[in-house]
């Protein structure tokens, strides 16, 4: 599959082929939580009749997008920020250990010149965006939008965002962290029995099935365990 064009965070993208009577020429794949706007031809005709300025702005946006695409010699540019989700598996790896690993990674990044690294967890997100976890469908819809916008702001403000997932690997926060991340690091304790982590591993595999993120495995070695040698 060839990548014809990429859009970075904050940009809009789409196609106008159907509005012009043609067929789709490409498939758009969202790498982050994305707001989708469907504009049927009938609605476009109504807007043209009742609100010409709105259609004019829309046409200008489409023209600008096409001009930018034509000027690009290859896939679009990428932003300088990175997002990483750390997901713990196994009963022997509690939230405390995962937090320790995540905060340690943030500190290590600081030693190599990354001055704007931040750890985000569900508690901090809920504090900053209170309605994001509302039980009301209406409030949660607005809260979901507010949370997406807040996470976008955080990514713009920091070079690296480290998402600390919940102990429950199937929680809505964990799933969002995976969707928002360029890299997903699966963290496990090398000393735990495979039986203790098999259930979590299966759940993580299911969550990652729809992700385009790069997946890495991090094995924690505690005292008394030898470091594996290559060869």
PDB file of C-alpha atoms in Angstrom:
ATOM      1  CA  UNK A   1       0.000   0.000   0.000  1.00  0.00           C
ATOM      2  CA  UNK A   2       1.493   3.326  -1.070  1.00  0.00           C
ATOM      3  CA  UNK A   3       1.158   6.419   1.124  1.00  0.00           C
ATOM      4  CA  UNK A   4       0.173   9.338  -1.056  1.00  0.00           C
ATOM      5  CA  UNK A   5      -0.076  12.041   1.581  1.00  0.00           C
ATOM      6  CA  UNK A   6       0.027  12.552   5.325  1.00  0.00           C
ATOM      7  CA  UNK A   7      -1.649  15.126   7.544  1.00  0.00           C
ATOM      8  CA  UNK A   8      -0.184  16.182  10.862  1.00  0.00           C
ATOM      9  CA  UNK A   9      -2.072  17.006  14.026  1.00  0.00           C
ATOM     10  CA  UNK A  10      -4.429  19.964  13.637  1.00  0.00           C
ATOM     11  CA  UNK A  11      -4.744  19.696   9.860  1.00  0.00           C
ATOM     12  CA  UNK A  12      -7.867  18.739   7.950  1.00  0.00           C
ATOM     13  CA  UNK A  13      -8.023  16.196   5.178  1.00  0.00           C
ATOM     14  CA  UNK A  14     -10.559  14.479   2.993  1.00  0.00           C
ATOM     15  CA  UNK A  15     -11.805  13.909  -0.490  1.00  0.00           C
ATOM     16  CA  UNK A  16     -14.195  15.677  -2.834  1.00  0.00           C
ATOM     17  CA  UNK A  17     -14.432  13.025  -5.558  1.00  0.00           C
ATOM     18  CA  UNK A  18     -17.952  11.928  -4.678  1.00  0.00           C
ATOM     19  CA  UNK A  19     -19.188  15.525  -4.638  1.00  0.00           C
ATOM     20  CA  UNK A  20     -17.770  15.851  -8.143  1.00  0.00           C
ATOM     21  CA  UNK A  21     -19.470  12.668  -9.293  1.00  0.00           C
ATOM     22  CA  UNK A  22     -16.318  10.542  -9.306  1.00  0.00           C
ATOM     23  CA  UNK A  23     -15.091   7.545  -7.351  1.00  0.00           C
ATOM     24  CA  UNK A  24     -12.857   7.433  -4.298  1.00  0.00           C
ATOM     25  CA  UNK A  25      -9.205   7.461  -5.303  1.00  0.00           C
ATOM     26  CA  UNK A  26      -7.719   6.681  -1.899  1.00  0.00           C
ATOM     27  CA  UNK A  27      -8.530   5.498   1.609  1.00  0.00           C
ATOM     28  CA  UNK A  28      -8.040   7.778   4.610  1.00  0.00           C
ATOM     29  CA  UNK A  29      -6.712   6.053   7.713  1.00  0.00           C
ATOM     30  CA  UNK A  30      -6.883   7.934  11.008  1.00  0.00           C
ATOM     31  CA  UNK A  31      -3.854   7.459  13.253  1.00  0.00           C
ATOM     32  CA  UNK A  32      -5.394   9.479  16.105  1.00  0.00           C
ATOM     33  CA  UNK A  33      -8.871  10.186  17.446  1.00  0.00           C
ATOM     34  CA  UNK A  34     -10.381  12.178  14.568  1.00  0.00           C
ATOM     35  CA  UNK A  35     -13.570  14.141  13.996  1.00  0.00           C
ATOM     36  CA  UNK A  36     -15.346  12.928  10.860  1.00  0.00           C
ATOM     37  CA  UNK A  37     -17.654  15.256   8.920  1.00  0.00           C
ATOM     38  CA  UNK A  38     -19.801  13.759   6.158  1.00  0.00           C
ATOM     39  CA  UNK A  39     -21.116  16.263   3.626  1.00  0.00           C
ATOM     40  CA  UNK A  40     -23.625  14.694   1.198  1.00  0.00           C
ATOM     41  CA  UNK A  41     -24.016  16.273  -2.239  1.00  0.00           C
ATOM     42  CA  UNK A  42     -27.618  17.263  -1.426  1.00  0.00           C
ATOM     43  CA  UNK A  43     -26.498  19.154   1.674  1.00  0.00           C
ATOM     44  CA  UNK A  44     -23.761  20.877  -0.333  1.00  0.00           C
ATOM     45  CA  UNK A  45     -26.379  22.048  -2.843  1.00  0.00           C
ATOM     46  CA  UNK A  46     -28.586  23.373  -0.041  1.00  0.00           C
ATOM     47  CA  UNK A  47     -25.652  25.235   1.488  1.00  0.00           C
ATOM     48  CA  UNK A  48     -24.797  26.712  -1.896  1.00  0.00           C
ATOM     49  CA  UNK A  49     -28.330  28.069  -2.199  1.00  0.00           C
ATOM     50  CA  UNK A  50     -28.787  29.293   1.361  1.00  0.00           C
ATOM     51  CA  UNK A  51     -25.260  30.210   2.476  1.00  0.00           C
ATOM     52  CA  UNK A  52     -22.852  30.970  -0.404  1.00  0.00           C
ATOM     53  CA  UNK A  53     -20.125  32.312   1.946  1.00  0.00           C
ATOM     54  CA  UNK A  54     -19.992  28.941   3.737  1.00  0.00           C
ATOM     55  CA  UNK A  55     -19.501  27.063   0.473  1.00  0.00           C
ATOM     56  CA  UNK A  56     -16.901  29.608  -0.623  1.00  0.00           C
ATOM     57  CA  UNK A  57     -14.860  28.975   2.553  1.00  0.00           C
ATOM     58  CA  UNK A  58     -15.188  25.246   1.979  1.00  0.00           C
ATOM     59  CA  UNK A  59     -13.968  25.537  -1.615  1.00  0.00           C
ATOM     60  CA  UNK A  60     -11.027  27.670  -0.513  1.00  0.00           C
ATOM     61  CA  UNK A  61     -10.071  25.019   2.047  1.00  0.00           C
ATOM     62  CA  UNK A  62     -10.252  22.274  -0.613  1.00  0.00           C
ATOM     63  CA  UNK A  63      -8.199  24.346  -3.056  1.00  0.00           C
ATOM     64  CA  UNK A  64      -5.552  25.082  -0.416  1.00  0.00           C
ATOM     65  CA  UNK A  65      -5.380  21.403   0.471  1.00  0.00           C
ATOM     66  CA  UNK A  66      -4.925  20.348  -3.157  1.00  0.00           C
ATOM     67  CA  UNK A  67      -2.275  22.993  -3.770  1.00  0.00           C
ATOM     68  CA  UNK A  68      -0.321  21.785  -0.765  1.00  0.00           C
ATOM     69  CA  UNK A  69      -0.608  18.159  -1.916  1.00  0.00           C
ATOM     70  CA  UNK A  70       0.597  19.014  -5.426  1.00  0.00           C
ATOM     71  CA  UNK A  71       3.611  20.894  -4.060  1.00  0.00           C
ATOM     72  CA  UNK A  72       4.650  17.968  -1.886  1.00  0.00           C
ATOM     73  CA  UNK A  73       7.234  15.660  -3.436  1.00  0.00           C
ATOM     74  CA  UNK A  74       6.368  12.763  -1.145  1.00  0.00           C
ATOM     75  CA  UNK A  75       4.568  11.886   2.061  1.00  0.00           C
ATOM     76  CA  UNK A  76       3.752  14.897   4.200  1.00  0.00           C
ATOM     77  CA  UNK A  77       5.917  16.265   6.916  1.00  0.00           C
ATOM     78  CA  UNK A  78       5.689  15.022  10.452  1.00  0.00           C
ATOM     79  CA  UNK A  79       5.663  16.951  13.688  1.00  0.00           C
ATOM     80  CA  UNK A  80       8.559  16.932  16.120  1.00  0.00           C
ATOM     81  CA  UNK A  81       6.507  15.495  18.979  1.00  0.00           C
ATOM     82  CA  UNK A  82       6.300  11.843  19.956  1.00  0.00           C
ATOM     83  CA  UNK A  83       3.735   9.932  21.988  1.00  0.00           C
ATOM     84  CA  UNK A  84       4.434   6.703  23.839  1.00  0.00           C
ATOM     85  CA  UNK A  85       1.975   4.483  25.714  1.00  0.00           C
ATOM     86  CA  UNK A  86       3.258   2.065  28.343  1.00  0.00           C
ATOM     87  CA  UNK A  87       1.000  -0.939  28.940  1.00  0.00           C
ATOM     88  CA  UNK A  88       1.692  -3.353  31.788  1.00  0.00           C
ATOM     89  CA  UNK A  89       0.729  -7.027  31.595  1.00  0.00           C
ATOM     90  CA  UNK A  90       0.524  -9.648  34.312  1.00  0.00           C
ATOM     91  CA  UNK A  91      -0.647  -9.664  37.914  1.00  0.00           C
ATOM     92  CA  UNK A  92       2.930  -9.254  39.152  1.00  0.00           C
ATOM     93  CA  UNK A  93       3.185  -5.868  37.430  1.00  0.00           C
ATOM     94  CA  UNK A  94       0.989  -3.458  39.364  1.00  0.00           C
ATOM     95  CA  UNK A  95       0.328   0.193  38.712  1.00  0.00           C
ATOM     96  CA  UNK A  96       3.146   1.235  41.060  1.00  0.00           C
ATOM     97  CA  UNK A  97       5.788  -0.591  39.042  1.00  0.00           C
ATOM     98  CA  UNK A  98       4.458   0.727  35.738  1.00  0.00           C
ATOM     99  CA  UNK A  99       4.435   4.271  37.094  1.00  0.00           C
ATOM    100  CA  UNK A 100       8.009   3.829  38.274  1.00  0.00           C
ATOM    101  CA  UNK A 101       9.055   2.638  34.813  1.00  0.00           C
ATOM    102  CA  UNK A 102       7.216   5.480  33.081  1.00  0.00           C
ATOM    103  CA  UNK A 103       8.621   8.195  35.334  1.00  0.00           C
ATOM    104  CA  UNK A 104      12.075   6.645  35.030  1.00  0.00           C
ATOM    105  CA  UNK A 105      11.793   6.810  31.247  1.00  0.00           C
ATOM    106  CA  UNK A 106      10.793  10.483  31.473  1.00  0.00           C
ATOM    107  CA  UNK A 107      13.831  11.189  33.657  1.00  0.00           C
ATOM    108  CA  UNK A 108      16.123   9.295  31.264  1.00  0.00           C
ATOM    109  CA  UNK A 109      14.815  11.334  28.340  1.00  0.00           C
ATOM    110  CA  UNK A 110      15.755  14.468  30.244  1.00  0.00           C
ATOM    111  CA  UNK A 111      19.355  13.239  30.510  1.00  0.00           C
ATOM    112  CA  UNK A 112      19.592  12.916  26.724  1.00  0.00           C
ATOM    113  CA  UNK A 113      18.315  16.409  25.994  1.00  0.00           C
ATOM    114  CA  UNK A 114      14.526  15.989  25.926  1.00  0.00           C
ATOM    115  CA  UNK A 115      13.474  18.834  28.201  1.00  0.00           C
ATOM    116  CA  UNK A 116       9.748  18.684  27.549  1.00  0.00           C
ATOM    117  CA  UNK A 117       8.673  15.146  28.444  1.00  0.00           C
ATOM    118  CA  UNK A 118       5.509  14.607  30.436  1.00  0.00           C
ATOM    119  CA  UNK A 119       3.738  11.656  32.025  1.00  0.00           C
ATOM    120  CA  UNK A 120      -0.063  11.608  31.683  1.00  0.00           C
ATOM    121  CA  UNK A 121      -2.360   9.235  33.543  1.00  0.00           C
ATOM    122  CA  UNK A 122      -6.134   8.864  33.812  1.00  0.00           C
ATOM    123  CA  UNK A 123      -6.340  10.645  37.187  1.00  0.00           C
ATOM    124  CA  UNK A 124      -4.603  13.759  35.906  1.00  0.00           C
ATOM    125  CA  UNK A 125      -6.706  13.757  32.719  1.00  0.00           C
ATOM    126  CA  UNK A 126      -9.930  13.434  34.721  1.00  0.00           C
ATOM    127  CA  UNK A 127      -8.823  16.342  36.912  1.00  0.00           C
ATOM    128  CA  UNK A 128      -8.084  18.568  33.921  1.00  0.00           C
ATOM    129  CA  UNK A 129     -11.133  17.481  31.893  1.00  0.00           C
ATOM    130  CA  UNK A 130     -13.777  16.539  34.506  1.00  0.00           C
ATOM    131  CA  UNK A 131     -16.591  15.602  32.095  1.00  0.00           C
ATOM    132  CA  UNK A 132     -14.471  13.186  30.078  1.00  0.00           C
ATOM    133  CA  UNK A 133     -15.567  10.311  32.332  1.00  0.00           C
ATOM    134  CA  UNK A 134     -19.212  11.373  32.785  1.00  0.00           C
ATOM    135  CA  UNK A 135     -21.863   8.666  32.749  1.00  0.00           C
ATOM    136  CA  UNK A 136     -24.218  10.924  30.790  1.00  0.00           C
ATOM    137  CA  UNK A 137     -24.073  10.225  27.070  1.00  0.00           C
ATOM    138  CA  UNK A 138     -24.497  13.916  26.208  1.00  0.00           C
ATOM    139  CA  UNK A 139     -21.945  15.120  28.732  1.00  0.00           C
ATOM    140  CA  UNK A 140     -19.519  12.327  27.881  1.00  0.00           C
ATOM    141  CA  UNK A 141     -19.731  13.241  24.187  1.00  0.00           C
ATOM    142  CA  UNK A 142     -18.700  16.814  24.968  1.00  0.00           C
ATOM    143  CA  UNK A 143     -16.176  15.531  27.499  1.00  0.00           C
ATOM    144  CA  UNK A 144     -14.694  13.195  24.906  1.00  0.00           C
ATOM    145  CA  UNK A 145     -14.229  16.109  22.520  1.00  0.00           C
ATOM    146  CA  UNK A 146     -12.744  18.262  25.297  1.00  0.00           C
ATOM    147  CA  UNK A 147     -10.350  15.465  26.272  1.00  0.00           C
ATOM    148  CA  UNK A 148      -9.206  14.998  22.666  1.00  0.00           C
ATOM    149  CA  UNK A 149      -8.546  18.734  22.369  1.00  0.00           C
ATOM    150  CA  UNK A 150      -6.709  18.824  25.697  1.00  0.00           C
ATOM    151  CA  UNK A 151      -4.478  15.900  24.693  1.00  0.00           C
ATOM    152  CA  UNK A 152      -3.741  17.673  21.411  1.00  0.00           C
ATOM    153  CA  UNK A 153      -2.659  20.750  23.351  1.00  0.00           C
ATOM    154  CA  UNK A 154      -0.440  18.630  25.593  1.00  0.00           C
ATOM    155  CA  UNK A 155       1.246  17.081  22.583  1.00  0.00           C
ATOM    156  CA  UNK A 156       1.963  20.513  21.109  1.00  0.00           C
ATOM    157  CA  UNK A 157       3.454  21.684  24.415  1.00  0.00           C
ATOM    158  CA  UNK A 158       5.806  18.732  24.947  1.00  0.00           C
ATOM    159  CA  UNK A 159       8.412  16.924  22.910  1.00  0.00           C
ATOM    160  CA  UNK A 160       7.406  13.557  24.310  1.00  0.00           C
ATOM    161  CA  UNK A 161       4.161  12.484  25.977  1.00  0.00           C
ATOM    162  CA  UNK A 162       4.308   9.286  28.014  1.00  0.00           C
ATOM    163  CA  UNK A 163       0.872   7.790  28.521  1.00  0.00           C
ATOM    164  CA  UNK A 164       0.626   5.780  31.746  1.00  0.00           C
ATOM    165  CA  UNK A 165      -2.185   3.285  31.158  1.00  0.00           C
ATOM    166  CA  UNK A 166      -4.515   1.814  33.781  1.00  0.00           C
ATOM    167  CA  UNK A 167      -4.015  -1.531  35.505  1.00  0.00           C
ATOM    168  CA  UNK A 168      -7.112  -2.629  33.582  1.00  0.00           C
ATOM    169  CA  UNK A 169      -5.741  -3.012  30.067  1.00  0.00           C
ATOM    170  CA  UNK A 170      -9.278  -2.863  28.634  1.00  0.00           C
ATOM    171  CA  UNK A 171     -10.236   0.472  30.238  1.00  0.00           C
ATOM    172  CA  UNK A 172     -11.325   3.371  28.040  1.00  0.00           C
ATOM    173  CA  UNK A 173      -8.229   5.350  29.109  1.00  0.00           C
ATOM    174  CA  UNK A 174      -5.869   2.527  28.122  1.00  0.00           C
ATOM    175  CA  UNK A 175      -7.570   2.185  24.749  1.00  0.00           C
ATOM    176  CA  UNK A 176      -7.321   5.923  24.173  1.00  0.00           C
ATOM    177  CA  UNK A 177      -3.635   5.905  25.102  1.00  0.00           C
ATOM    178  CA  UNK A 178      -2.988   3.210  22.504  1.00  0.00           C
ATOM    179  CA  UNK A 179      -4.934   5.134  19.849  1.00  0.00           C
ATOM    180  CA  UNK A 180      -3.032   8.344  20.597  1.00  0.00           C
ATOM    181  CA  UNK A 181       0.463   6.864  20.551  1.00  0.00           C
ATOM    182  CA  UNK A 182       3.199   6.507  17.963  1.00  0.00           C
ATOM    183  CA  UNK A 183       4.842   3.773  20.042  1.00  0.00           C
ATOM    184  CA  UNK A 184       3.250   1.258  22.419  1.00  0.00           C
ATOM    185  CA  UNK A 185       5.620  -0.305  24.946  1.00  0.00           C
ATOM    186  CA  UNK A 186       4.314  -3.530  26.499  1.00  0.00           C
ATOM    187  CA  UNK A 187       5.940  -3.911  29.932  1.00  0.00           C
ATOM    188  CA  UNK A 188       6.242  -7.292  31.640  1.00  0.00           C
ATOM    189  CA  UNK A 189       8.181  -8.789  34.542  1.00  0.00           C
ATOM    190  CA  UNK A 190      10.541 -11.497  33.300  1.00  0.00           C
ATOM    191  CA  UNK A 191      10.150 -13.357  36.587  1.00  0.00           C
ATOM    192  CA  UNK A 192       6.398 -13.870  36.424  1.00  0.00           C
ATOM    193  CA  UNK A 193       4.786 -17.061  35.261  1.00  0.00           C
ATOM    194  CA  UNK A 194       3.347 -16.998  31.716  1.00  0.00           C
ATOM    195  CA  UNK A 195       0.031 -18.068  33.236  1.00  0.00           C
ATOM    196  CA  UNK A 196      -0.081 -14.813  35.196  1.00  0.00           C
ATOM    197  CA  UNK A 197       0.128 -12.681  32.066  1.00  0.00           C
ATOM    198  CA  UNK A 198      -1.550 -14.749  29.341  1.00  0.00           C
ATOM    199  CA  UNK A 199      -4.977 -13.192  29.893  1.00  0.00           C
ATOM    200  CA  UNK A 200      -3.616  -9.637  29.802  1.00  0.00           C
ATOM    201  CA  UNK A 201      -1.487 -10.412  26.756  1.00  0.00           C
ATOM    202  CA  UNK A 202      -4.561 -11.620  24.890  1.00  0.00           C
ATOM    203  CA  UNK A 203      -6.413  -8.417  25.762  1.00  0.00           C
ATOM    204  CA  UNK A 204      -3.467  -6.249  24.698  1.00  0.00           C
ATOM    205  CA  UNK A 205      -3.209  -8.083  21.373  1.00  0.00           C
ATOM    206  CA  UNK A 206      -6.912  -7.387  20.789  1.00  0.00           C
ATOM    207  CA  UNK A 207      -6.479  -3.679  21.557  1.00  0.00           C
ATOM    208  CA  UNK A 208      -3.429  -3.392  19.315  1.00  0.00           C
ATOM    209  CA  UNK A 209      -5.138  -5.137  16.392  1.00  0.00           C
ATOM    210  CA  UNK A 210      -6.509  -1.851  15.081  1.00  0.00           C
ATOM    211  CA  UNK A 211      -3.475   0.282  15.927  1.00  0.00           C
ATOM    212  CA  UNK A 212      -0.825   1.555  13.521  1.00  0.00           C
ATOM    213  CA  UNK A 213       1.632   2.239  16.342  1.00  0.00           C
ATOM    214  CA  UNK A 214       5.042   0.620  16.566  1.00  0.00           C
ATOM    215  CA  UNK A 215       4.986  -2.000  19.334  1.00  0.00           C
ATOM    216  CA  UNK A 216       7.972  -2.729  21.585  1.00  0.00           C
ATOM    217  CA  UNK A 217       8.412  -5.231  24.431  1.00  0.00           C
ATOM    218  CA  UNK A 218      10.128  -4.179  27.663  1.00  0.00           C
ATOM    219  CA  UNK A 219      11.068  -6.969  30.106  1.00  0.00           C
ATOM    220  CA  UNK A 220      11.861  -5.914  33.678  1.00  0.00           C
ATOM    221  CA  UNK A 221      14.815  -7.718  35.269  1.00  0.00           C
ATOM    222  CA  UNK A 222      14.821  -7.716  39.053  1.00  0.00           C
ATOM    223  CA  UNK A 223      17.590  -8.697  41.457  1.00  0.00           C
ATOM    224  CA  UNK A 224      18.740 -12.293  41.026  1.00  0.00           C
ATOM    225  CA  UNK A 225      17.837 -12.540  37.354  1.00  0.00           C
ATOM    226  CA  UNK A 226      20.581 -12.675  34.794  1.00  0.00           C
ATOM    227  CA  UNK A 227      20.528 -10.446  31.727  1.00  0.00           C
ATOM    228  CA  UNK A 228      19.937 -12.503  28.539  1.00  0.00           C
ATOM    229  CA  UNK A 229      22.925 -12.707  26.231  1.00  0.00           C
ATOM    230  CA  UNK A 230      22.720 -12.744  22.466  1.00  0.00           C
ATOM    231  CA  UNK A 231      24.034 -15.830  20.677  1.00  0.00           C
TER     232      UNK A 231
END
